[in-house]
XYZ file of N, CA and C in Angstrom:
795
model
N 17.510 66.672 14.885
C 16.652 67.378 13.918
C 16.194 68.731 14.465
N 15.806 68.745 15.781
C 15.380 70.013 16.378
C 16.517 71.039 16.373
N 17.736 70.563 16.680
C 18.873 71.477 16.691
C 19.142 72.035 15.313
N 19.024 71.189 14.268
C 19.261 71.668 12.897
C 18.242 72.718 12.501
N 16.980 72.529 12.910
C 15.952 73.523 12.576
C 16.240 74.852 13.250
N 16.685 74.809 14.501
C 16.974 76.054 15.201
C 18.124 76.796 14.550
N 19.143 76.062 14.115
C 20.253 76.701 13.422
C 19.778 77.332 12.131
N 18.949 76.602 11.368
C 18.443 77.152 10.108
C 17.577 78.373 10.343
N 16.781 78.367 11.424
C 15.995 79.570 11.750
C 16.916 80.758 11.983
N 18.024 80.529 12.676
C 18.955 81.622 12.919
C 19.525 82.166 11.635
N 19.848 81.295 10.680
C 20.352 81.744 9.383
C 19.300 82.553 8.658
N 18.056 82.074 8.659
C 16.966 82.819 8.017
C 16.812 84.195 8.639
N 16.997 84.276 9.958
C 16.879 85.558 10.655
C 17.809 86.589 10.056
N 19.048 86.198 9.768
C 20.046 87.155 9.284
C 19.950 87.353 7.788
N 19.749 86.264 7.027
C 19.740 86.369 5.567
C 18.472 87.012 5.035
N 17.326 86.704 5.646
C 16.055 87.133 5.071
C 15.308 88.119 5.946
N 15.720 88.295 7.171
C 15.033 89.226 8.076
C 13.922 88.507 8.806
N 13.733 88.820 10.064
C 12.670 88.182 10.818
C 13.228 87.572 12.088
N 12.373 86.875 12.823
C 12.759 86.306 14.097
C 12.311 84.865 14.159
N 13.171 83.933 14.528
C 12.752 82.549 14.678
C 11.601 82.455 15.655
N 10.602 81.581 15.357
C 9.441 81.502 16.236
C 9.793 81.218 17.681
N 10.800 80.394 17.924
C 11.122 80.045 19.300
C 11.650 81.224 20.079
N 12.217 82.233 19.361
C 12.820 83.362 20.061
C 11.962 84.597 20.017
N 10.777 84.500 19.374
C 9.932 85.673 19.237
C 9.528 86.206 20.601
N 9.586 87.504 20.755
C 9.216 88.213 21.981
C 10.214 87.997 23.103
N 11.407 87.439 22.770
C 12.426 87.278 23.785
C 13.434 88.424 23.701
N 13.957 88.929 24.812
C 14.963 89.989 24.772
C 16.269 89.465 24.214
N 16.967 90.289 23.422
C 18.259 89.894 22.872
C 19.304 89.894 23.983
N 20.166 88.871 24.025
C 21.195 88.833 25.075
C 22.224 89.917 24.844
N 22.697 90.600 25.892
C 23.729 91.625 25.732
C 25.002 91.029 25.176
N 25.846 91.907 24.627
C 27.079 91.435 24.009
C 28.033 90.800 25.014
N 27.939 91.216 26.276
C 28.859 90.646 27.255
C 28.429 89.260 27.723
N 27.301 88.758 27.182
C 26.866 87.415 27.521
C 25.979 87.344 28.740
N 25.782 88.477 29.442
C 24.917 88.459 30.616
C 23.470 88.463 30.186
N 22.585 88.121 31.093
C 21.155 88.081 30.811
C 20.477 89.217 31.553
N 19.647 90.038 30.874
C 18.952 91.130 31.562
C 18.130 90.600 32.722
N 17.887 91.497 33.685
C 17.183 91.062 34.887
C 15.799 90.534 34.568
N 15.077 91.186 33.636
C 13.728 90.727 33.294
C 13.770 89.334 32.694
N 14.761 89.122 31.811
C 14.883 87.795 31.204
C 15.298 86.779 32.249
N 16.159 87.224 33.238
C 16.620 86.311 34.275
C 15.443 85.856 35.120
N 14.515 86.781 35.348
C 13.358 86.416 36.158
C 12.499 85.392 35.436
N 12.344 85.595 34.089
C 11.521 84.658 33.338
C 12.222 83.316 33.179
N 13.565 83.354 33.111
C 14.305 82.138 32.794
C 14.851 81.458 34.047
N 14.384 81.826 35.226
C 14.898 81.221 36.445
C 14.511 79.754 36.495
N 15.388 78.908 37.100
C 15.101 77.472 37.155
C 13.835 77.189 37.941
N 13.125 76.161 37.516
C 11.931 75.700 38.210
C 12.257 74.388 38.896
N 11.964 74.295 40.170
C 12.339 73.110 40.935
C 11.226 72.069 40.858
N 11.623 70.850 40.581
C 10.690 69.722 40.593
C 11.379 68.568 41.320
N 10.874 68.243 42.481
C 11.450 67.126 43.229
C 12.894 67.337 43.621
N 13.277 68.596 43.910
C 14.621 68.878 44.357
C 15.595 69.144 43.242
N 15.211 68.964 41.934
C 16.123 69.199 40.822
C 15.786 70.494 40.127
N 16.725 71.018 39.330
C 16.527 72.246 38.566
C 16.259 71.909 37.107
N 15.212 72.489 36.551
C 14.872 72.283 35.140
C 14.833 73.635 34.452
N 15.587 73.798 33.362
C 15.589 75.073 32.643
C 14.244 75.297 31.972
N 13.770 76.531 31.984
C 12.485 76.848 31.371
C 12.630 76.961 29.867
N 11.474 76.987 29.193
C 11.468 77.140 27.739
C 12.081 78.462 27.322
N 11.843 79.545 28.108
C 12.395 80.854 27.761
C 13.909 80.825 27.753
N 14.503 80.188 28.744
C 15.957 80.123 28.831
C 16.518 79.349 27.649
N 15.897 78.222 27.316
C 16.372 77.430 26.181
C 16.232 78.209 24.882
N 15.174 79.037 24.757
C 14.970 79.809 23.541
C 16.106 80.793 23.326
N 16.503 81.505 24.384
C 17.598 82.466 24.275
C 18.884 81.757 23.893
N 19.156 80.620 24.522
C 20.376 79.892 24.214
C 20.361 79.350 22.794
N 19.186 78.900 22.328
C 19.091 78.385 20.960
C 19.362 79.481 19.949
N 18.834 80.669 20.208
C 19.073 81.791 19.298
C 20.549 82.147 19.282
N 21.185 82.172 20.459
C 22.613 82.497 20.512
C 23.418 81.462 19.726
N 23.091 80.171 19.904
C 23.807 79.127 19.172
C 23.594 79.260 17.673
N 22.370 79.606 17.279
C 22.076 79.735 15.853
C 22.878 80.861 15.224
N 22.960 81.990 15.931
C 23.688 83.129 15.371
C 25.187 82.852 15.305
N 25.682 82.002 16.167
C 27.101 81.671 16.125
C 27.477 80.907 14.862
N 26.496 80.265 14.205
C 26.799 79.526 12.977
C 27.153 80.464 11.835
N 26.963 81.763 12.014
C 27.334 82.709 10.963
C 28.832 82.703 10.705
N 29.592 82.102 11.599
C 31.027 82.006 11.383
C 31.372 80.931 10.356
N 30.416 80.111 9.964
C 30.724 78.996 9.081
C 31.004 79.493 7.668
N 31.858 78.791 6.909
C 32.148 79.186 5.526
C 30.909 79.207 4.653
N 29.964 78.278 4.890
C 28.759 78.221 4.058
C 27.954 79.505 4.169
N 27.796 80.030 5.398
C 27.013 81.245 5.580
C 27.729 82.451 4.987
N 29.053 82.507 5.133
C 29.795 83.616 4.535
C 29.637 83.614 3.011
N 29.648 82.428 2.426
C 29.498 82.354 0.974
C 28.076 82.697 0.538
N 27.103 82.344 1.368
C 25.721 82.725 1.048
C 25.578 84.242 1.012
N 26.150 84.913 1.988
C 26.085 86.378 2.028
C 26.787 86.976 0.811
N 27.950 86.445 0.475
C 28.679 86.950 -0.690
C 27.896 86.681 -1.977
N 27.243 85.519 -2.058
C 26.452 85.200 -3.248
C 25.278 86.152 -3.389
N 24.610 86.473 -2.277
C 23.499 87.421 -2.336
C 23.974 88.795 -2.781
N 25.126 89.220 -2.283
C 25.653 90.527 -2.674
C 26.000 90.576 -4.156
N 26.368 89.426 -4.738
C 26.790 89.386 -6.148
C 25.636 89.131 -7.110
N 24.424 88.907 -6.590
C 23.302 88.515 -7.448
C 23.068 89.485 -8.602
N 22.997 90.777 -8.313
C 22.641 91.751 -9.345
C 23.830 92.177 -10.190
N 25.046 92.102 -9.622
C 26.217 92.627 -10.332
C 27.004 91.549 -11.072
N 27.147 90.385 -10.458
C 27.985 89.324 -11.026
C 27.252 87.982 -10.900
N 26.284 87.724 -11.774
C 25.484 86.498 -11.635
C 26.304 85.214 -11.694
N 27.323 85.169 -12.537
C 28.137 83.955 -12.622
C 28.897 83.712 -11.315
N 29.389 84.797 -10.719
C 30.081 84.677 -9.440
C 29.109 84.254 -8.346
N 27.890 84.786 -8.373
C 26.885 84.401 -7.383
C 26.575 82.908 -7.482
N 26.481 82.397 -8.709
C 26.208 80.973 -8.892
C 27.362 80.130 -8.361
N 28.576 80.580 -8.594
C 29.746 79.846 -8.098
C 29.772 79.832 -6.563
N 29.478 80.979 -5.968
C 29.515 81.076 -4.509
C 28.402 80.256 -3.859
N 27.281 80.106 -4.543
C 26.155 79.353 -3.974
C 26.378 77.852 -4.028
N 27.424 77.414 -4.734
C 27.652 75.976 -4.889
C 28.041 75.320 -3.568
N 28.866 75.982 -2.756
C 29.283 75.390 -1.476
C 28.110 75.199 -0.521
N 27.271 76.218 -0.280
C 26.129 75.995 0.615
C 25.201 74.874 0.139
N 25.079 74.695 -1.176
C 24.197 73.642 -1.673
C 24.709 72.259 -1.308
N 25.983 72.129 -1.013
C 26.541 70.831 -0.619
C 26.331 70.534 0.854
N 25.882 71.539 1.599
C 25.642 71.386 3.034
C 24.138 71.224 3.249
N 23.679 70.071 3.772
C 22.230 69.862 3.936
C 21.543 70.967 4.733
N 22.266 71.572 5.676
C 21.665 72.600 6.518
C 21.387 73.882 5.749
N 22.269 74.231 4.792
C 22.152 75.505 4.086
C 21.735 75.354 2.625
N 21.499 74.118 2.197
C 21.152 73.876 0.798
C 19.958 74.697 0.309
N 18.881 74.880 1.105
C 17.741 75.644 0.596
C 18.099 77.064 0.154
N 19.049 77.687 0.841
C 19.417 79.050 0.504
C 20.229 79.094 -0.791
N 21.088 78.082 -0.989
C 21.781 77.979 -2.265
C 20.812 77.729 -3.411
N 19.792 76.905 -3.169
C 18.768 76.649 -4.182
C 18.030 77.935 -4.542
N 17.713 78.731 -3.539
C 16.982 79.970 -3.787
C 17.806 80.936 -4.637
N 19.087 81.049 -4.355
C 19.941 81.943 -5.138
C 20.013 81.477 -6.587
N 20.199 80.179 -6.792
C 20.254 79.662 -8.163
C 18.918 79.866 -8.880
N 17.802 79.736 -8.148
C 16.488 79.936 -8.758
C 16.309 81.381 -9.221
N 16.733 82.338 -8.404
C 16.631 83.754 -8.789
C 17.453 84.022 -10.052
N 18.635 83.439 -10.115
C 19.484 83.631 -11.284
C 18.843 83.020 -12.531
N 18.229 81.855 -12.404
C 17.561 81.223 -13.546
C 16.368 82.054 -14.015
N 15.639 82.637 -13.063
C 14.501 83.482 -13.451
C 14.971 84.735 -14.176
N 16.043 85.339 -13.687
C 16.604 86.507 -14.376
C 17.055 86.143 -15.780
N 17.678 84.991 -15.923
C 18.110 84.532 -17.243
C 16.902 84.331 -18.157
N 15.805 83.792 -17.618
C 14.606 83.584 -18.429
C 14.065 84.913 -18.953
N 14.053 85.940 -18.106
C 13.579 87.255 -18.553
C 14.470 87.798 -19.676
N 15.771 87.645 -19.511
C 16.693 88.154 -20.528
C 16.519 87.407 -21.850
N 16.326 86.098 -21.777
C 16.115 85.316 -22.996
C 14.806 85.694 -23.678
N 13.767 85.957 -22.891
C 12.495 86.402 -23.474
C 12.662 87.732 -24.195
N 13.389 88.650 -23.568
C 13.617 89.951 -24.192
C 14.389 89.807 -25.499
N 15.213 88.772 -25.605
C 15.982 88.533 -26.825
C 15.260 87.670 -27.837
N 14.002 87.312 -27.542
C 13.214 86.530 -28.485
C 13.496 85.035 -28.462
N 14.259 84.560 -27.489
C 14.595 83.132 -27.395
C 13.577 82.450 -26.482
N 12.449 82.089 -27.064
C 11.311 81.634 -26.258
C 11.519 80.260 -25.652
N 12.028 79.324 -26.443
C 12.219 77.970 -25.917
C 13.244 77.966 -24.790
N 14.347 78.696 -24.974
C 15.377 78.759 -23.938
C 14.853 79.462 -22.693
N 14.034 80.502 -22.893
C 13.452 81.220 -21.755
C 12.536 80.312 -20.949
N 11.743 79.512 -21.648
C 10.834 78.599 -20.947
C 11.622 77.563 -20.163
N 12.700 77.073 -20.734
C 13.541 76.099 -20.028
C 14.132 76.713 -18.764
N 14.628 77.944 -18.850
C 15.201 78.606 -17.670
C 14.128 78.872 -16.620
N 12.935 79.278 -17.044
C 11.845 79.538 -16.092
C 11.416 78.251 -15.391
N 11.322 77.159 -16.136
C 10.948 75.878 -15.516
C 12.013 75.412 -14.532
N 13.287 75.655 -14.863
C 14.358 75.308 -13.930
C 14.224 76.109 -12.639
N 13.926 77.407 -12.773
C 13.744 78.244 -11.585
C 12.582 77.752 -10.734
N 11.480 77.366 -11.378
C 10.331 76.850 -10.634
C 10.713 75.594 -9.852
N 11.437 74.695 -10.490
C 11.851 73.457 -9.821
C 12.729 73.758 -8.610
N 13.647 74.698 -8.766
C 14.548 75.040 -7.663
C 13.796 75.684 -6.504
N 12.863 76.595 -6.805
C 12.070 77.219 -5.740
C 11.227 76.172 -5.017
N 10.661 75.234 -5.765
C 9.842 74.200 -5.139
C 10.683 73.302 -4.244
N 11.904 72.987 -4.675
C 12.799 72.193 -3.824
C 13.165 72.970 -2.557
N 13.389 74.272 -2.693
C 13.683 75.086 -1.511
C 12.489 75.107 -0.561
N 11.283 75.199 -1.123
C 10.082 75.229 -0.283
C 9.907 73.922 0.482
N 10.299 72.827 -0.126
C 10.137 71.523 0.514
C 11.195 71.259 1.580
N 12.360 71.887 1.458
C 13.466 71.511 2.333
C 13.808 72.532 3.405
N 13.380 73.787 3.271
C 13.772 74.797 4.252
C 12.843 74.768 5.456
N 13.366 74.639 6.655
C 12.503 74.608 7.834
C 12.123 75.991 8.352
N 12.612 77.062 7.718
C 12.410 78.393 8.262
C 11.051 78.971 7.895
N 10.272 79.422 8.858
C 9.009 80.089 8.541
C 9.211 81.433 7.865
N 10.391 82.050 8.051
C 10.670 83.323 7.393
C 10.770 83.117 5.886
N 11.553 82.133 5.467
C 11.659 81.838 4.044
C 10.312 81.368 3.490
N 9.584 80.583 4.265
C 8.292 80.078 3.802
C 7.332 81.214 3.490
N 7.419 82.317 4.245
C 6.534 83.453 3.974
C 6.913 84.173 2.685
N 8.174 84.105 2.289
C 8.627 84.799 1.088
C 8.471 83.959 -0.174
N 8.424 82.657 -0.034
C 8.410 81.794 -1.203
C 7.154 81.925 -2.074
N 5.943 82.158 -1.539
C 4.804 82.348 -2.442
C 5.016 83.470 -3.463
N 5.576 84.595 -3.012
C 5.849 85.681 -3.945
C 6.896 85.264 -4.981
N 7.958 84.584 -4.536
C 8.999 84.145 -5.469
C 8.434 83.165 -6.490
N 7.621 82.226 -6.031
C 7.005 81.276 -6.950
C 6.067 81.984 -7.924
N 5.285 82.946 -7.419
C 4.370 83.680 -8.286
C 5.103 84.451 -9.368
N 6.183 85.114 -9.012
C 6.965 85.860 -10.008
C 7.523 84.920 -11.081
N 7.974 83.752 -10.642
C 8.559 82.808 -11.588
C 7.480 82.208 -12.493
N 6.335 81.900 -11.934
C 5.229 81.378 -12.741
C 4.769 82.410 -13.774
N 4.793 83.678 -13.408
C 4.413 84.724 -14.368
C 5.392 84.770 -15.536
N 6.687 84.595 -15.256
C 7.678 84.574 -16.335
C 7.456 83.352 -17.232
N 7.203 82.190 -16.614
C 6.926 80.990 -17.407
C 5.645 81.162 -18.219
N 4.631 81.803 -17.615
C 3.402 82.072 -18.359
C 3.637 82.978 -19.552
N 4.504 83.966 -19.377
C 4.838 84.858 -20.495
C 5.535 84.090 -21.617
N 6.410 83.146 -21.238
C 7.100 82.350 -22.251
C 6.105 81.488 -23.026
N 5.158 80.876 -22.329
C 4.135 80.084 -23.022
C 3.263 80.981 -23.908
N 2.939 82.170 -23.427
C 2.150 83.108 -24.230
C 2.895 83.456 -25.516
N 4.204 83.701 -25.405
C 4.995 84.033 -26.587
C 5.013 82.884 -27.589
N 4.888 81.659 -27.089
C 4.857 80.486 -27.963
C 3.433 80.130 -28.384
N 2.474 80.984 -28.010
C 1.057 80.793 -28.332
C 0.512 79.487 -27.750
N 1.031 79.123 -26.605
C 0.528 77.950 -25.882
C -0.434 78.473 -24.810
N -1.648 78.766 -25.257
C -2.588 79.548 -24.463
C -3.007 78.853 -23.179
N -3.284 77.545 -23.224
C -3.761 76.849 -22.022
C -2.697 76.836 -20.931
N -1.434 76.584 -21.313
C -0.365 76.576 -20.327
C -0.113 77.978 -19.777
N -0.197 78.973 -20.647
C -0.030 80.351 -20.174
C -1.113 80.697 -19.154
N -2.358 80.337 -19.462
C -3.458 80.614 -18.535
C -3.228 79.923 -17.196
N -2.840 78.642 -17.238
C -2.653 77.874 -16.002
C -1.583 78.502 -15.121
N -0.462 78.893 -15.727
C 0.637 79.441 -14.935
C 0.302 80.819 -14.389
N -0.359 81.644 -15.185
C -0.762 82.956 -14.668
C -1.723 82.797 -13.495
N -2.657 81.882 -13.587
C -3.614 81.700 -12.493
C -2.932 81.186 -11.230
N -1.935 80.313 -11.401
C -1.177 79.869 -10.235
C -0.397 81.035 -9.625
N 0.153 81.900 -10.487
C 0.861 83.087 -9.988
C -0.096 84.011 -9.246
N -1.292 84.209 -9.775
C -2.285 85.056 -9.097
C -2.602 84.494 -7.712
N -2.755 83.172 -7.632
C -3.082 82.551 -6.347
C -1.965 82.766 -5.328
N -0.721 82.597 -5.767
C 0.400 82.816 -4.859
C 0.467 84.274 -4.396
N 0.228 85.211 -5.306
C 0.267 86.618 -4.922
C -0.909 86.977 -4.021
N -2.055 86.386 -4.268
C -3.211 86.656 -3.408
C -2.950 86.176 -1.988
N -2.196 85.089 -1.843
C -1.892 84.554 -0.510
C -1.109 85.551 0.337
N -0.331 86.408 -0.308
C 0.477 87.380 0.445
C 0.020 88.819 0.157
N -1.211 88.954 -0.348
C -1.839 90.269 -0.551
C -1.015 91.163 -1.477
N -0.582 90.611 -2.616
C 0.231 91.378 -3.562
C -0.373 91.391 -4.969
N -1.672 91.160 -5.093
C -2.283 91.098 -6.423
C -2.097 92.388 -7.214
N -2.029 93.512 -6.538
C -1.867 94.780 -7.251
C -0.488 94.909 -7.908
N 0.410 93.973 -7.612
C 1.757 94.050 -8.167
C 1.851 93.652 -9.634
N 0.808 93.041 -10.193
C 0.874 92.637 -11.599
C 0.745 93.850 -12.516
N 1.590 93.880 -13.533
C 1.601 94.983 -14.481
C 0.521 94.797 -15.548
N 0.091 95.889 -16.204
C -0.929 95.767 -17.254
C -0.541 94.785 -18.356
N 0.759 94.723 -18.704
C 1.180 93.820 -19.776
C 0.895 92.364 -19.401
N 1.153 92.002 -18.150
C 0.904 90.632 -17.711
C -0.585 90.305 -17.744
N -1.410 91.245 -17.279
C -2.855 91.007 -17.281
C -3.387 90.950 -18.711
N -2.806 91.750 -19.604
C -3.209 91.694 -21.006
C -2.883 90.346 -21.630
N -1.706 89.813 -21.303
C -1.339 88.494 -21.837
C -2.254 87.403 -21.279
N -2.584 87.527 -20.004
C -3.507 86.546 -19.424
C -4.876 86.642 -20.092
N -5.391 87.848 -20.266
C -6.702 88.016 -20.909
C -6.682 87.470 -22.333
N -5.596 87.710 -23.054
C -5.513 87.185 -24.421
C -5.490 85.656 -24.411
N -4.754 85.066 -23.460
C -4.712 83.604 -23.360
C -6.112 83.043 -23.112
N -6.893 83.743 -22.284
C -8.276 83.320 -22.035
C -9.118 83.469 -23.292
N -8.978 84.620 -23.961
C -9.803 84.901 -25.137
C -9.513 83.932 -26.275
N -8.271 83.531 -26.429
C -7.903 82.623 -27.522
C -8.527 81.244 -27.362
N -8.952 80.924 -26.145
C -9.568 79.612 -25.901
C -11.072 79.706 -25.725
N -11.634 80.874 -25.868
C -13.058 81.082 -25.600
C -13.920 80.284 -26.573
N -14.691 79.342 -26.048
C -15.569 78.502 -26.876
C -16.879 78.261 -26.149
N -17.889 79.090 -26.318
C -17.903 80.358 -27.063
C -17.487 81.556 -26.215
N -17.289 81.334 -24.907
C -16.919 82.450 -24.036
C -15.751 82.024 -23.150
N -15.175 83.001 -22.463
C -14.044 82.683 -21.599
C -14.493 81.776 -20.461
N -13.557 81.025 -19.920
C -13.884 80.076 -18.856
C -14.324 80.817 -17.595
N -15.093 80.149 -16.732
C -15.502 80.790 -15.475
C -14.317 81.241 -14.623
N -13.214 80.468 -14.639
C -12.045 80.863 -13.846
C -11.441 82.149 -14.398
N -11.317 82.235 -15.732
C -10.808 83.472 -16.343
C -11.695 84.651 -15.975
N -12.997 84.476 -16.121
C -13.923 85.571 -15.844
C -13.803 86.029 -14.397
N -13.645 85.078 -13.479
C -13.555 85.435 -12.061
C -12.303 86.257 -11.783
N -11.150 85.822 -12.316
C -9.914 86.563 -12.081
C -9.960 87.936 -12.751
N -10.453 87.998 -13.974
C -10.479 89.286 -14.673
C -11.417 90.271 -13.979
N -12.565 89.799 -13.524
C -13.464 90.677 -12.756
C -12.763 91.197 -11.501
N -12.035 90.317 -10.858
C -11.360 90.708 -9.611
C -10.335 91.815 -9.868
N -9.547 91.683 -10.933
C -8.542 92.704 -11.239
C -9.204 94.021 -11.641
N -10.284 93.954 -12.395
C -10.967 95.186 -12.801
C -11.558 95.881 -11.581
N -12.089 95.099 -10.646
C -12.626 95.713 -9.429
C -11.510 96.312 -8.572
N -10.339 95.686 -8.578
C -9.224 96.220 -7.805
C -8.724 97.539 -8.373
N -8.661 97.647 -9.701
C -8.000 98.780 -10.358
C -8.945 99.786 -10.989
N -10.154 99.380 -11.334
C -11.080 100.285 -12.019
C -11.136 99.992 -13.518
N -12.286 100.187 -14.102
C -12.482 99.831 -15.511
C -11.667 100.707 -16.451
N -11.449 101.946 -16.084
C -10.702 102.839 -16.957
C -9.224 102.905 -16.672
N -8.739 102.080 -15.744
C -7.317 102.078 -15.395
C -6.504 101.400 -16.503
N -5.174 101.611 -16.530
C -4.347 100.899 -17.526
C -4.537 99.387 -17.473
N -4.677 98.832 -16.294
C -4.871 97.390 -16.189
C -6.247 96.985 -16.716
N -7.253 97.791 -16.392
C -8.584 97.511 -16.912
C -8.619 97.566 -18.428
N -7.954 98.541 -19.011
C -7.930 98.657 -20.479
C -7.141 97.514 -21.106
N -6.074 97.072 -20.439
C -5.300 95.941 -20.970
C -6.144 94.673 -21.015
N -7.041 94.528 -20.044
C -7.920 93.361 -20.017
C -9.000 93.465 -21.084
N -9.693 94.608 -21.136
C -10.826 94.750 -22.058
C -10.390 94.859 -23.512
N -9.102 95.037 -23.761
C -8.604 94.989 -25.133
C -8.826 93.603 -25.729
N -8.820 92.581 -24.888
C -8.972 91.200 -25.358
C -10.300 90.578 -24.931
N -10.812 90.989 -23.779
C -12.058 90.411 -23.271
C -12.982 91.567 -22.884
N -14.095 91.772 -23.622
C -14.994 92.877 -23.278
C -15.679 92.646 -21.928
N -16.084 93.735 -21.326
C -16.709 93.643 -20.008
C -17.942 92.746 -20.006
N -18.745 92.831 -21.076
C -19.982 92.039 -21.107
C -19.707 90.541 -21.129
N -18.482 90.153 -21.533
C -18.133 88.724 -21.551
C -17.787 88.202 -20.162
N -17.661 89.100 -19.194
C -17.249 88.696 -17.860
C -18.424 88.435 -16.930
N -19.627 88.670 -17.415
C -20.797 88.429 -16.585
C -21.006 89.545 -15.575
N -21.994 89.385 -14.704
C -22.288 90.442 -13.727
C -21.175 90.581 -12.692
N -20.886 91.835 -12.365
C -19.889 92.115 -11.337
C -20.565 92.125 -9.967
N -19.969 91.490 -8.980
C -20.552 91.557 -7.631
C -20.413 92.977 -7.084
N -21.203 93.295 -6.078
C -21.070 94.643 -5.465
C -19.664 94.869 -4.948
N -19.214 96.095 -5.015
C -17.844 96.435 -4.539
C -17.734 96.133 -3.063
């Protein structure tokens, strides 16, 4: 199990960018396979009772080298080709992602590619007015991202998944809004806000999305918007300003006085 995680970390390093935790702050081995003198000093054997025991630093370098060697596998080559085809040839990307999904080690990356394609399809269906089909595609994307989050051992992918989940939840929320399913739209938008807040990306929401969220809150106001709605809307207005496009998109549906007192900036 430990070996499989190290290999997956190496794949995440190349596919998504970043450094496996075990290899962080370690010097990269030269192409000729030799070890730099500084690394050699850190990785020198430690004697215990007359025997030699390799240090953690030495094992880390070797684990990283072994992980990067897995890039020769057909599954990794197909993952790279699938990523390259995502924007230009979605059907080809889906076909290429099928092989990695059959490999337990690389399945999370195939799941992620299929999830991105499903989310893109949901956006296109929404633009074409096909609300039920768009919601189905968005829910499929959410399921795939959640499966990837549960199965991928890489901390690099784990850091990116909150944003991916948030984007997908926003699309699903838009589909529910289009179907006038206000409570579900509100729930999904709030989950998306939480995921974006976790990675400090709340400013990434467009005025149209915030307007749809505010309308979903206003449509359920009995007699006023819920405390959760008021808290999120106040937060966005404080981030952007009352006269900003986002602020105006919110106050078009929910007046400022309905949000209660604003805390000090």
